[in-house]
């Protein structure tokens, strides 16, 4: 009796779908014959309640055939779809034709322009002319500034194009003579442009923080980096240089292209102390004397950085192609570093074992060197007498 009362009070909705047999199992009293009529009515009411709950939960009324209202809605949807298709066919050929040379994201990375493609329109579209506020102006950039508009300096695009073409010539010349070019861009979003430019110029790239001392103390920082020897056709020479490469010093770049000089002042200082030429994007708030070949442009615009990096990468690619073409004709445009020499063969090793080198004598004193440098004979005596 206790269980039945609890179920009626707190679980009518849960026990509504149950059959009468479950109530019999929960009830401990026997049912009287006088309550049979009332039980039949209650069972019928329970069955109707179960049917209503099932219709609400499972949507039994919607599982059948659609009604006339639903069929009318479907017809309206069909008519609207057909009308939309007719309008699309009629208006597809109308309007302006989009030019093939419109701007597409990442097109400057995958297919960067070359030095011949540099125009004022391209620089204008890439926002190369926008400088910083006049309050952040560096007076050394006076010759690159066109004017002021709404408190912002405007960079002369003619100066930008001229300096960019000059820098491209420098990159092409270094690549033609077999130099090592380093592209540096440590700001967010510059990594793809830096990597692509380095791949075109067959150089190195850096898009993370510059480690101080990588040039001035390169033997300690870059001493474990791998070094290889190549011939005039860029084919690696594996044998003959093992001993020399194990003792070879870490390489330093012949040219550094820095896309954000403000954050890499330590790099530019190390390049200056080691006589390494540099190319950098100089905005109106930067000092153009930090780099060897400045390019006045907007270093905050990612599209401008992609244009400049792509132009310099294409210049390096053309220089590498010219160098390989000259090598096919038997002309070598570069010189090997001093001390490299020819590869050591087995015959050279046998000769070196058969004729060992004599140990060097200790350095003589300064007095003995002076005595040896003096002339001998009667002329020396006459000279002493004259003195």
Coordinates of C-alpha atoms in Angstrom, one line a residue:
X1 CA 0.0 0.0 0.0
X2 CA 2.9 2.3 0.8
X3 CA 4.5 1.7 -2.6
X4 CA 1.2 2.4 -4.5
X5 CA 0.7 5.7 -2.7
X6 CA 4.3 6.9 -3.5
X7 CA 3.8 6.0 -7.2
X8 CA 0.5 7.9 -7.4
X9 CA 1.8 11.0 -5.8
X10 CA 5.3 11.3 -7.4
X11 CA 5.2 9.3 -10.6
X12 CA 1.9 9.6 -12.3
X13 CA 3.5 10.6 -15.6
X14 CA 6.1 7.9 -15.4
X15 CA 3.5 5.2 -14.6
X16 CA 0.9 6.4 -17.0
X17 CA 2.0 4.2 -19.9
X18 CA 2.2 1.1 -17.7
X19 CA -0.3 -1.7 -17.9
X20 CA -2.7 -2.8 -15.2
X21 CA -0.6 -5.9 -14.5
X22 CA 2.2 -3.8 -13.1
X23 CA -0.2 -2.2 -10.6
X24 CA -1.2 -5.6 -9.5
X25 CA 2.3 -6.5 -8.7
X26 CA 2.8 -3.3 -6.7
X27 CA -0.5 -3.7 -4.8
X28 CA -0.7 -6.2 -1.8
X29 CA -4.5 -6.0 -1.4
X30 CA -7.0 -8.0 -3.3
X31 CA -9.3 -6.2 -5.7
X32 CA -13.0 -6.2 -4.9
X33 CA -15.6 -7.1 -7.5
X34 CA -17.5 -3.9 -6.9
X35 CA -14.7 -1.8 -8.3
X36 CA -14.6 -3.6 -11.7
X37 CA -16.6 -1.0 -13.6
X38 CA -14.4 1.8 -12.3
X39 CA -11.3 -0.2 -13.1
X40 CA -12.4 -0.5 -16.8
X41 CA -13.0 3.2 -17.1
X42 CA -9.6 4.0 -15.5
X43 CA -7.9 1.5 -17.9
X44 CA -9.6 3.2 -20.9
X45 CA -8.5 6.6 -19.6
X46 CA -5.0 5.4 -19.1
X47 CA -4.9 4.0 -22.7
X48 CA -6.0 7.3 -24.1
X49 CA -3.4 9.1 -22.0
X50 CA -0.7 6.7 -23.3
X51 CA -1.8 7.3 -26.9
X52 CA -1.7 11.1 -26.4
X53 CA 1.8 10.9 -24.8
X54 CA 3.1 8.8 -27.7
X55 CA 1.7 11.2 -30.2
X56 CA 3.4 14.1 -28.6
X57 CA 6.8 12.4 -28.1
X58 CA 7.2 10.6 -31.4
X59 CA 4.9 12.7 -33.7
X60 CA 2.8 9.8 -34.8
X61 CA 0.4 12.1 -36.5
X62 CA 3.2 13.3 -38.8
X63 CA 4.5 9.8 -39.8
X64 CA 1.6 9.2 -42.1
X65 CA 0.7 10.8 -45.3
X66 CA 1.1 14.6 -45.6
X67 CA -2.0 16.7 -45.2
X68 CA -3.4 19.1 -47.8
X69 CA -1.7 22.1 -46.1
X70 CA 1.7 20.4 -46.2
X71 CA 1.3 19.5 -49.8
X72 CA 0.4 23.1 -50.6
X73 CA 3.6 24.3 -48.8
X74 CA 5.7 21.8 -50.8
X75 CA 4.2 23.2 -54.0
X76 CA 5.1 26.7 -53.0
X77 CA 8.7 25.7 -52.3
X78 CA 9.0 24.0 -55.7
X79 CA 7.7 27.1 -57.5
X80 CA 10.1 29.4 -55.6
X81 CA 13.1 27.1 -56.4
X82 CA 12.2 27.0 -60.1
X83 CA 11.8 30.8 -60.2
X84 CA 15.2 31.2 -58.6
X85 CA 16.8 29.0 -61.2
X86 CA 15.2 30.9 -64.0
X87 CA 16.4 34.3 -62.6
X88 CA 20.0 32.9 -62.2
X89 CA 20.1 31.7 -65.8
X90 CA 18.8 35.0 -67.1
X91 CA 21.2 37.2 -65.0
X92 CA 24.4 35.2 -65.2
X93 CA 25.7 36.9 -68.3
X94 CA 24.8 40.4 -67.0
X95 CA 27.1 42.8 -65.2
X96 CA 30.8 43.6 -65.4
X97 CA 33.5 41.0 -66.1
X98 CA 36.0 40.5 -63.3
X99 CA 39.6 41.2 -64.4
X100 CA 42.1 38.3 -64.2
X101 CA 44.6 40.6 -62.3
X102 CA 42.4 41.2 -59.3
X103 CA 43.8 40.7 -55.9
X104 CA 43.6 37.2 -54.4
X105 CA 44.9 36.4 -50.9
X106 CA 48.2 34.5 -50.9
X107 CA 48.7 35.1 -54.6
X108 CA 51.7 37.2 -53.8
X109 CA 53.2 34.3 -51.8
X110 CA 52.6 31.5 -54.3
X111 CA 53.3 33.6 -57.4
X112 CA 55.3 36.7 -56.4
X113 CA 56.0 39.5 -58.9
X114 CA 59.4 40.1 -60.3
X115 CA 61.5 43.3 -60.5
X116 CA 60.0 44.0 -64.0
X117 CA 56.5 43.9 -62.5
X118 CA 57.0 46.7 -60.0
X119 CA 54.7 49.5 -60.8
X120 CA 53.3 52.5 -58.9
X121 CA 49.8 50.9 -59.1
X122 CA 51.0 47.7 -57.4
X123 CA 52.8 49.6 -54.6
X124 CA 49.7 51.8 -54.1
X125 CA 47.4 48.8 -53.9
X126 CA 49.7 47.2 -51.4
X127 CA 49.6 50.3 -49.1
X128 CA 53.3 50.9 -49.4
X129 CA 52.8 54.7 -49.2
X130 CA 51.2 54.8 -45.8
X131 CA 53.6 55.9 -43.0
X132 CA 53.3 56.6 -39.3
X133 CA 52.0 59.6 -37.4
X134 CA 53.9 62.8 -37.7
X135 CA 54.7 62.6 -34.0
X136 CA 56.8 59.4 -34.6
X137 CA 58.7 60.9 -37.5
X138 CA 62.4 60.3 -37.9
X139 CA 64.0 63.4 -39.5
X140 CA 66.4 61.1 -41.5
X141 CA 63.5 60.1 -43.7
X142 CA 62.7 63.5 -45.0
X143 CA 63.9 62.7 -48.5
X144 CA 61.5 59.7 -48.7
X145 CA 58.4 61.6 -47.6
X146 CA 55.9 62.9 -50.2
X147 CA 53.7 64.9 -47.8
X148 CA 51.3 64.8 -44.9
X149 CA 47.6 63.8 -44.9
X150 CA 45.4 63.8 -41.8
X151 CA 48.4 63.7 -39.5
X152 CA 50.1 60.7 -41.3
X153 CA 53.2 60.9 -43.4
X154 CA 52.8 59.7 -47.0
X155 CA 55.8 57.9 -48.5
X156 CA 56.8 58.8 -52.1
X157 CA 56.1 55.7 -54.3
X158 CA 58.7 56.8 -56.8
X159 CA 61.4 56.6 -54.2
X160 CA 60.0 53.2 -53.1
X161 CA 60.1 51.8 -56.6
X162 CA 63.6 53.2 -57.3
X163 CA 65.1 51.8 -54.1
X164 CA 63.3 48.5 -54.6
X165 CA 64.8 48.0 -58.1
X166 CA 68.2 48.9 -56.7
X167 CA 67.9 46.3 -54.0
X168 CA 66.8 43.7 -56.5
X169 CA 69.9 44.4 -58.5
X170 CA 72.0 43.8 -55.4
X171 CA 70.3 40.5 -54.6
X172 CA 70.7 39.4 -58.2
X173 CA 74.4 40.2 -58.2
X174 CA 75.0 38.4 -54.9
X175 CA 73.1 35.3 -56.2
X176 CA 75.0 35.4 -59.5
X177 CA 78.4 35.3 -57.7
X178 CA 77.3 32.4 -55.5
X179 CA 76.7 34.4 -52.3
X180 CA 74.6 33.2 -49.3
X181 CA 71.5 35.4 -48.7
X182 CA 69.6 35.4 -45.5
X183 CA 66.0 36.6 -45.4
X184 CA 64.7 37.7 -41.9
X185 CA 61.1 38.5 -41.0
X186 CA 60.1 38.0 -37.4
X187 CA 56.6 39.6 -37.3
X188 CA 53.4 37.6 -37.3
X189 CA 52.3 36.7 -40.8
X190 CA 55.7 37.2 -42.5
X191 CA 56.9 33.6 -42.3
X192 CA 55.3 32.4 -45.5
X193 CA 56.7 35.3 -47.6
X194 CA 60.2 34.9 -46.0
X195 CA 60.3 31.1 -46.7
X196 CA 59.1 31.6 -50.3
X197 CA 61.7 34.3 -51.0
X198 CA 64.5 32.1 -49.5
X199 CA 63.4 29.1 -51.6
X200 CA 63.5 31.2 -54.8
X201 CA 66.9 32.7 -54.0
X202 CA 68.3 29.4 -52.7
X203 CA 69.2 31.1 -49.5
X204 CA 68.3 30.8 -45.8
X205 CA 65.4 32.2 -43.8
X206 CA 64.6 33.2 -40.3
X207 CA 61.1 34.0 -39.0
X208 CA 61.7 33.6 -35.3
X209 CA 63.6 35.6 -32.8
X210 CA 67.2 36.4 -33.8
X211 CA 69.7 34.8 -31.3
X212 CA 72.2 37.5 -30.3
X213 CA 75.8 36.5 -31.3
X214 CA 74.8 34.2 -34.2
X215 CA 77.3 36.2 -36.4
X216 CA 79.9 37.6 -33.9
X217 CA 80.0 34.3 -31.9
X218 CA 78.9 31.9 -34.6
X219 CA 81.3 29.1 -33.8
X220 CA 79.7 28.6 -30.4
X221 CA 76.1 29.1 -31.5
X222 CA 76.1 27.6 -35.0
X223 CA 79.0 25.3 -34.7
X224 CA 76.9 22.1 -34.9
X225 CA 75.1 23.2 -38.1
X226 CA 75.8 21.0 -41.2
X227 CA 78.0 22.3 -44.0
X228 CA 78.3 20.8 -47.5
X229 CA 80.5 21.5 -50.5
X230 CA 79.0 21.8 -54.0
X231 CA 80.5 22.1 -57.4
X232 CA 79.8 24.8 -60.1
X233 CA 76.5 23.0 -60.9
X234 CA 75.3 22.9 -57.3
X235 CA 75.9 19.2 -57.0
X236 CA 77.1 18.1 -53.6
X237 CA 80.6 16.7 -53.3
X238 CA 80.5 14.0 -50.6
X239 CA 84.0 12.6 -50.6
X240 CA 87.3 14.4 -50.0
X241 CA 86.3 17.1 -47.6
X242 CA 85.3 15.2 -44.5
X243 CA 88.3 16.3 -42.4
X244 CA 88.2 20.0 -43.6
X245 CA 84.4 20.3 -43.0
X246 CA 84.8 18.9 -39.4
X247 CA 87.1 21.8 -38.6
X248 CA 85.5 24.4 -40.7
X249 CA 84.1 27.5 -39.1
X250 CA 80.4 28.3 -39.2
X251 CA 79.3 30.2 -42.3
X252 CA 78.2 33.8 -42.3
X253 CA 75.8 35.3 -44.8
X254 CA 77.0 37.5 -47.7
X255 CA 73.8 39.5 -47.7
X256 CA 71.0 40.0 -45.2
X257 CA 67.4 41.1 -46.1
X258 CA 65.5 42.3 -43.0
X259 CA 61.8 43.0 -43.4
X260 CA 61.4 44.5 -39.9
X261 CA 64.5 46.4 -38.9
X262 CA 63.0 47.9 -35.7
X263 CA 62.8 44.5 -34.0
X264 CA 66.1 43.2 -35.3
X265 CA 68.5 46.0 -34.4
X266 CA 70.9 43.5 -32.9
X267 CA 71.1 41.6 -36.1
X268 CA 71.8 44.8 -38.1
X269 CA 74.5 45.8 -35.6
X270 CA 76.3 42.4 -35.9
X271 CA 76.1 42.7 -39.7
X272 CA 77.7 46.2 -39.6
X273 CA 80.5 45.0 -37.3
X274 CA 81.3 42.1 -39.7
X275 CA 81.0 44.2 -42.9
X276 CA 77.9 42.3 -44.2
X277 CA 75.6 44.4 -46.5
X278 CA 72.0 44.6 -45.5
X279 CA 68.7 45.5 -47.1
X280 CA 65.7 46.6 -45.0
X281 CA 62.2 48.1 -45.2
X282 CA 62.5 51.5 -43.6
X283 CA 59.2 53.2 -42.4
X284 CA 58.9 56.8 -41.4
X285 CA 59.8 56.0 -37.8
X286 CA 63.0 54.1 -38.6
X287 CA 66.5 55.2 -39.2
X288 CA 67.7 54.5 -42.8
X289 CA 71.3 54.5 -41.7
X290 CA 70.8 51.1 -40.0
X291 CA 70.9 49.3 -43.3
X292 CA 73.1 49.5 -46.3
X293 CA 70.3 49.6 -48.9
X294 CA 67.1 51.0 -47.5
X295 CA 63.7 50.5 -49.1
X296 CA 61.2 53.2 -47.9
X297 CA 57.9 51.5 -47.5
X298 CA 55.2 50.6 -45.0
X299 CA 56.5 47.7 -42.9
X300 CA 53.2 47.3 -41.0
X301 CA 51.3 46.2 -44.2
X302 CA 51.5 42.5 -44.7
X303 CA 50.7 42.8 -48.4
X304 CA 53.5 45.4 -48.9
X305 CA 56.0 43.0 -47.2
X306 CA 54.9 40.2 -49.4
X307 CA 55.4 42.3 -52.5
X308 CA 58.9 43.4 -51.5
X309 CA 60.0 39.9 -50.3
X310 CA 58.6 38.4 -53.6
X311 CA 60.5 40.9 -55.8
X312 CA 63.7 40.3 -54.0
X313 CA 63.2 36.5 -54.1
X314 CA 62.6 36.7 -57.9
X315 CA 65.7 38.7 -58.3
X316 CA 67.7 36.0 -56.4
X317 CA 66.1 33.4 -58.6
X318 CA 67.2 35.1 -61.8
X319 CA 70.7 35.5 -60.4
X320 CA 70.9 31.8 -59.7
X321 CA 69.7 30.9 -63.1
X322 CA 72.3 33.1 -64.8
X323 CA 75.0 31.5 -62.6
X324 CA 74.0 28.0 -63.6
X325 CA 73.8 28.9 -67.3
X326 CA 77.3 30.4 -67.1
X327 CA 78.5 27.2 -65.4
X328 CA 77.1 25.1 -68.3
X329 CA 79.2 27.1 -70.7
X330 CA 82.3 26.5 -68.6
X331 CA 82.3 29.9 -66.8
X332 CA 82.6 30.0 -63.0
X333 CA 81.3 33.2 -61.5
X334 CA 82.4 32.6 -58.0
X335 CA 85.6 31.7 -56.1
X336 CA 86.0 29.0 -53.5
X337 CA 86.8 30.1 -50.0
X338 CA 90.5 30.2 -49.1
X339 CA 91.8 27.1 -47.5
X340 CA 89.3 24.7 -49.1
X341 CA 91.5 23.4 -51.9
X342 CA 90.9 20.2 -53.9
X343 CA 89.2 17.1 -52.5
X344 CA 91.6 14.7 -50.8
X345 CA 91.8 11.3 -52.6
X346 CA 93.3 8.0 -51.6
X347 CA 96.4 8.7 -53.6
X348 CA 96.9 11.9 -51.7
X349 CA 96.5 10.1 -48.4
X350 CA 99.2 7.5 -49.4
X351 CA 101.6 10.2 -50.4
X352 CA 101.0 12.0 -47.2
X353 CA 101.8 8.8 -45.3
X354 CA 104.9 8.1 -47.3
X355 CA 106.3 11.7 -46.9
X356 CA 105.3 13.0 -43.5
X357 CA 105.5 16.7 -43.0
X358 CA 108.4 18.0 -41.0
X359 CA 107.6 19.7 -37.7
X360 CA 107.8 23.5 -37.9
X361 CA 110.7 25.2 -36.1
X362 CA 109.9 27.5 -33.2
X363 CA 109.6 31.2 -34.0
X364 CA 112.9 33.0 -34.0
X365 CA 113.6 36.0 -32.0
X366 CA 113.4 39.5 -33.3
X367 CA 117.1 40.0 -33.1
X368 CA 117.9 37.0 -35.3
X369 CA 115.4 38.2 -37.8
X370 CA 117.0 41.6 -37.9
X371 CA 120.4 40.1 -38.3
X372 CA 119.2 37.9 -41.2
X373 CA 117.6 40.9 -42.9
X374 CA 120.9 42.8 -42.8
X375 CA 123.0 42.6 -46.0
X376 CA 126.3 40.9 -45.9
X377 CA 129.7 41.7 -47.4
X378 CA 131.7 44.8 -47.9
X379 CA 128.6 46.9 -48.8
X380 CA 127.3 46.4 -45.3
X381 CA 130.6 47.5 -43.8
X382 CA 130.6 50.7 -45.8
X383 CA 127.1 51.4 -44.8
X384 CA 128.1 51.1 -41.2
X385 CA 131.0 53.4 -41.7
X386 CA 128.8 56.0 -43.3
X387 CA 126.5 56.0 -40.4

